[in-house]
PDB file of C-alpha atoms in Angstrom:
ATOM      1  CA  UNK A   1       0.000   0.000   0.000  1.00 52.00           C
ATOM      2  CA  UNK A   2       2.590   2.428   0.568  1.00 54.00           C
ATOM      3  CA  UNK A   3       3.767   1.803  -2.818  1.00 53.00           C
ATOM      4  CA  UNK A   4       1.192   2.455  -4.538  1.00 54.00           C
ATOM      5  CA  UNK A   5       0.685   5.644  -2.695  1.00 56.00           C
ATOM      6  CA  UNK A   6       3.796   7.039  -3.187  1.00 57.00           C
ATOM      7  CA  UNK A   7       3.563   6.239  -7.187  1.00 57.00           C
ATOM      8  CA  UNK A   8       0.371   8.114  -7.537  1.00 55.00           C
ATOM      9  CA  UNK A   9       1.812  11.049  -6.021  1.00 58.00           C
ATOM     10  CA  UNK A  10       4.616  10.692  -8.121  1.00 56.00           C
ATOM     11  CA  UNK A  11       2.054  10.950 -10.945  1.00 59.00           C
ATOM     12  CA  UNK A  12       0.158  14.006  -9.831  1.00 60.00           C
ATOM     13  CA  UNK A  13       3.376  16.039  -9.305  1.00 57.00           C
ATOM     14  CA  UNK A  14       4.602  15.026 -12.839  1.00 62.00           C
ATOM     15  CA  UNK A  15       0.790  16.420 -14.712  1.00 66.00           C
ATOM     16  CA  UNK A  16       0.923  19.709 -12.492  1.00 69.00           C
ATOM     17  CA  UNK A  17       4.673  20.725 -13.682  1.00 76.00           C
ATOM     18  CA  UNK A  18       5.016  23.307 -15.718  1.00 82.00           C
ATOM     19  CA  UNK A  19       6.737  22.956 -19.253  1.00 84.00           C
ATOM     20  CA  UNK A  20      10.140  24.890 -18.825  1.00 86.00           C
ATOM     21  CA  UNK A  21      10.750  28.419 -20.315  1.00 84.00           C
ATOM     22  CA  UNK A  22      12.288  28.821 -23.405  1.00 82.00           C
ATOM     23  CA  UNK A  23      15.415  29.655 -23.929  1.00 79.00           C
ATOM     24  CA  UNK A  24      16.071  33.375 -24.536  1.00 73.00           C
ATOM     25  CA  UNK A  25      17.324  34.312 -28.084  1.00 74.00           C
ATOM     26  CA  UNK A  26      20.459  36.224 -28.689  1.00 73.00           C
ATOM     27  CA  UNK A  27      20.066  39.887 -28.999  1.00 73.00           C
ATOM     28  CA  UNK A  28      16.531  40.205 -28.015  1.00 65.00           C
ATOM     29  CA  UNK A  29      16.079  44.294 -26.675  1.00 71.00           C
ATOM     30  CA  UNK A  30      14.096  44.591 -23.964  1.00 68.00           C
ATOM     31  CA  UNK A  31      12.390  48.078 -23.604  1.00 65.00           C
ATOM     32  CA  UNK A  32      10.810  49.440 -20.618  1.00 75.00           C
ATOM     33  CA  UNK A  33       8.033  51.076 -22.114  1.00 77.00           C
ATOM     34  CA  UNK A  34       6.318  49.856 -25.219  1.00 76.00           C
ATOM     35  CA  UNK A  35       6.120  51.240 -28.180  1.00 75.00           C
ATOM     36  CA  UNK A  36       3.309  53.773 -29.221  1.00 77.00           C
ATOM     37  CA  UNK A  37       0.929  52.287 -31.831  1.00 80.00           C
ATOM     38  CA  UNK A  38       1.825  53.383 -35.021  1.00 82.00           C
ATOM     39  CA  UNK A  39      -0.171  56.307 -36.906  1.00 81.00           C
ATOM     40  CA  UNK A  40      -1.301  56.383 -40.636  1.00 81.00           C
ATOM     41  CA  UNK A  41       1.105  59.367 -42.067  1.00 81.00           C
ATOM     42  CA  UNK A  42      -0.754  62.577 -42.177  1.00 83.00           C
ATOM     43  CA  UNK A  43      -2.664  63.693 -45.221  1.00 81.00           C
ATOM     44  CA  UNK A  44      -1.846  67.695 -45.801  1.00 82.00           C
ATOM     45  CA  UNK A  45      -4.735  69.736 -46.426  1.00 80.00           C
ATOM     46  CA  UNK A  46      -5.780  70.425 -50.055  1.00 84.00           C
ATOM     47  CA  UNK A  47      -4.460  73.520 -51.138  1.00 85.00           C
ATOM     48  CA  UNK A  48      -6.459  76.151 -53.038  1.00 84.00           C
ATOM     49  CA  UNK A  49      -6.783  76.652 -56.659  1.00 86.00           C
ATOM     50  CA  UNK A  50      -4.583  79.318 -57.938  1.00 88.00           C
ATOM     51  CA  UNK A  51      -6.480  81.835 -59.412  1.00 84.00           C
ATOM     52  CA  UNK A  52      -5.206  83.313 -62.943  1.00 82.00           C
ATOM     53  CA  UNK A  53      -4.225  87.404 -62.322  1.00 78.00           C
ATOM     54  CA  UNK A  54      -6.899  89.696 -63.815  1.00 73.00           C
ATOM     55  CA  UNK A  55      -7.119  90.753 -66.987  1.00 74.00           C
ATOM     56  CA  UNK A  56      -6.387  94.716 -67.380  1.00 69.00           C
ATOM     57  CA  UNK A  57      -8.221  96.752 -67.429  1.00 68.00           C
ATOM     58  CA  UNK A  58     -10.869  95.375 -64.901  1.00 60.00           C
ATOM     59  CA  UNK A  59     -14.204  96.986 -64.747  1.00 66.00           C
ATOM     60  CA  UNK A  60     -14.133  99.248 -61.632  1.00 69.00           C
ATOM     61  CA  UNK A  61     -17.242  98.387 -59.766  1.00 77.00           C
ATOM     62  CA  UNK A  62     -19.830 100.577 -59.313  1.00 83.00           C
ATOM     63  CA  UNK A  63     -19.714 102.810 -56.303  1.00 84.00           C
ATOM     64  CA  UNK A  64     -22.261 102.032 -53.143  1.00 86.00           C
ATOM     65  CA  UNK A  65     -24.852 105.044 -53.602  1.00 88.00           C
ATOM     66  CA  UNK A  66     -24.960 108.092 -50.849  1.00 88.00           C
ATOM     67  CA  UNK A  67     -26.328 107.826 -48.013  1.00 86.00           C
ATOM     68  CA  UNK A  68     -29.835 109.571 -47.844  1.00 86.00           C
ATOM     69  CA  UNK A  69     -30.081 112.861 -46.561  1.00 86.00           C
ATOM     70  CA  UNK A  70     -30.155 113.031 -42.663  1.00 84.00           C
ATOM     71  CA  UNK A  71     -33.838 113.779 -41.597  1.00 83.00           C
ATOM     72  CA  UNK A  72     -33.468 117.401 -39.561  1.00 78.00           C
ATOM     73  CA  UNK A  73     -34.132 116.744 -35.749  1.00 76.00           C
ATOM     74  CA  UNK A  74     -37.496 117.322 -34.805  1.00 69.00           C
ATOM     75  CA  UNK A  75     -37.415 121.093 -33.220  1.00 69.00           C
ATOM     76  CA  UNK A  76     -38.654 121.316 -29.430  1.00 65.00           C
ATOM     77  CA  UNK A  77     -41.659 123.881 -30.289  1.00 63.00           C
ATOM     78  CA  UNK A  78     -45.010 122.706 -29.406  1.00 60.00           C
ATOM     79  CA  UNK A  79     -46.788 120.827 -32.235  1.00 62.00           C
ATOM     80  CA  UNK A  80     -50.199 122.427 -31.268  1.00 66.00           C
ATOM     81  CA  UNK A  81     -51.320 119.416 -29.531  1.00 70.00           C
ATOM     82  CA  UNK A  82     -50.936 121.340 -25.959  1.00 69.00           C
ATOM     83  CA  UNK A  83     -51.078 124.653 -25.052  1.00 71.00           C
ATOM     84  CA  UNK A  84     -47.472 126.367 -24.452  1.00 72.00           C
ATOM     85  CA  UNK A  85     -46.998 127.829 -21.242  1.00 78.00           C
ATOM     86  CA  UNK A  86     -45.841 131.176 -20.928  1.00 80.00           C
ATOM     87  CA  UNK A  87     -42.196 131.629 -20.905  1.00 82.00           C
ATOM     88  CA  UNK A  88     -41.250 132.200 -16.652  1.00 82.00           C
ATOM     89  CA  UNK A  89     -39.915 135.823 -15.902  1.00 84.00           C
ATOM     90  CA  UNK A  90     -36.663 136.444 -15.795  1.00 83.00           C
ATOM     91  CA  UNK A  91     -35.562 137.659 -12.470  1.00 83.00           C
ATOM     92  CA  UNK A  92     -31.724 139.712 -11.246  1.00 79.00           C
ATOM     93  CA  UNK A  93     -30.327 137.916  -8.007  1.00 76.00           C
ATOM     94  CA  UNK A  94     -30.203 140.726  -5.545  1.00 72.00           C
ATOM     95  CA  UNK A  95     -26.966 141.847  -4.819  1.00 70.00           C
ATOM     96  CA  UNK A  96     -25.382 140.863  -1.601  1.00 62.00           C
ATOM     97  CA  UNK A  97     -25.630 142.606   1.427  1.00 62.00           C
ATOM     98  CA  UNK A  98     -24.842 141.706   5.396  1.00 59.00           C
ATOM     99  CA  UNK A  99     -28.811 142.114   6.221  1.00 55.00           C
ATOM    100  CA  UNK A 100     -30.081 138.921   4.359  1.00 57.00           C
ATOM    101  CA  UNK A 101     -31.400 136.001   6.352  1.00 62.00           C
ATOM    102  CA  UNK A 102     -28.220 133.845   5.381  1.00 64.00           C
ATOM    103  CA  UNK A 103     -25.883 135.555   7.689  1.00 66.00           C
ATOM    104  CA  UNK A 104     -26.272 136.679  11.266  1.00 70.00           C
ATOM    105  CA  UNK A 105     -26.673 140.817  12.102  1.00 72.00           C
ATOM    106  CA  UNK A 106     -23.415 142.000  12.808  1.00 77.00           C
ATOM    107  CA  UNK A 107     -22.894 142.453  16.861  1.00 81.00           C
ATOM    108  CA  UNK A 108     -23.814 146.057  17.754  1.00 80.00           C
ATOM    109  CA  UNK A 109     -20.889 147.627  20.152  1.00 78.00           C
ATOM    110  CA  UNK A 110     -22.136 150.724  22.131  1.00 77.00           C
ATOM    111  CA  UNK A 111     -20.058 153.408  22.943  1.00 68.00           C
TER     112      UNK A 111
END
């Protein structure tokens, strides 16, 4: 019995093993990043068509008409819809003097 134990454990050891490695190849580069994934080559825009140069004489084109005439501002008279009122009177300040209510009477000394 202890035979045949030890041969089937034997057996079990020998399915789970791992085949070995292969052998590395001469010269093989390892990098440490990896390489970027490489891009279709850029297409260039189209360029334009090249125009041919005018022919001389060219037509000058016709010029953009005036402006129209700037409508006058309308005045600041009555239009007749209300009636005016009369124009206030004009009044003079009075001239300055010592005795109006903005300043105090001067003190009165008696002698």
């Amino acid at each position: 019995m202890v035979l045949s134990q030890t041969s089937c454990t034997a057996n079990v050891a020998l399915r789970r093993r791992r085949p070995p490695p292969p052998p590395p190849k001469p010269n093989v580069i390892v990098h440490p990043f990896p390489k970027p994934p490489v891009l279709p080559p850029k297409v260039p825009f189209p360029k334009p068509p090249v125009l041919p140069p005018p022919q001389w004489p060219t037509p000058h084109p016709r010029p953009p008409p005036p402006p129209p005439p700037r409508q006058p501002l309308p005045s600041k008279v009555n239009d007749g819809h209300h009636p005016s009122l009369p124009p206030p009177p004009k009044t003079l300040p009075l001239p300055h003097t010592y005795g109006s209510p903005r300043y105090p009477p001067p003190p009165r000394r008696n002698y």
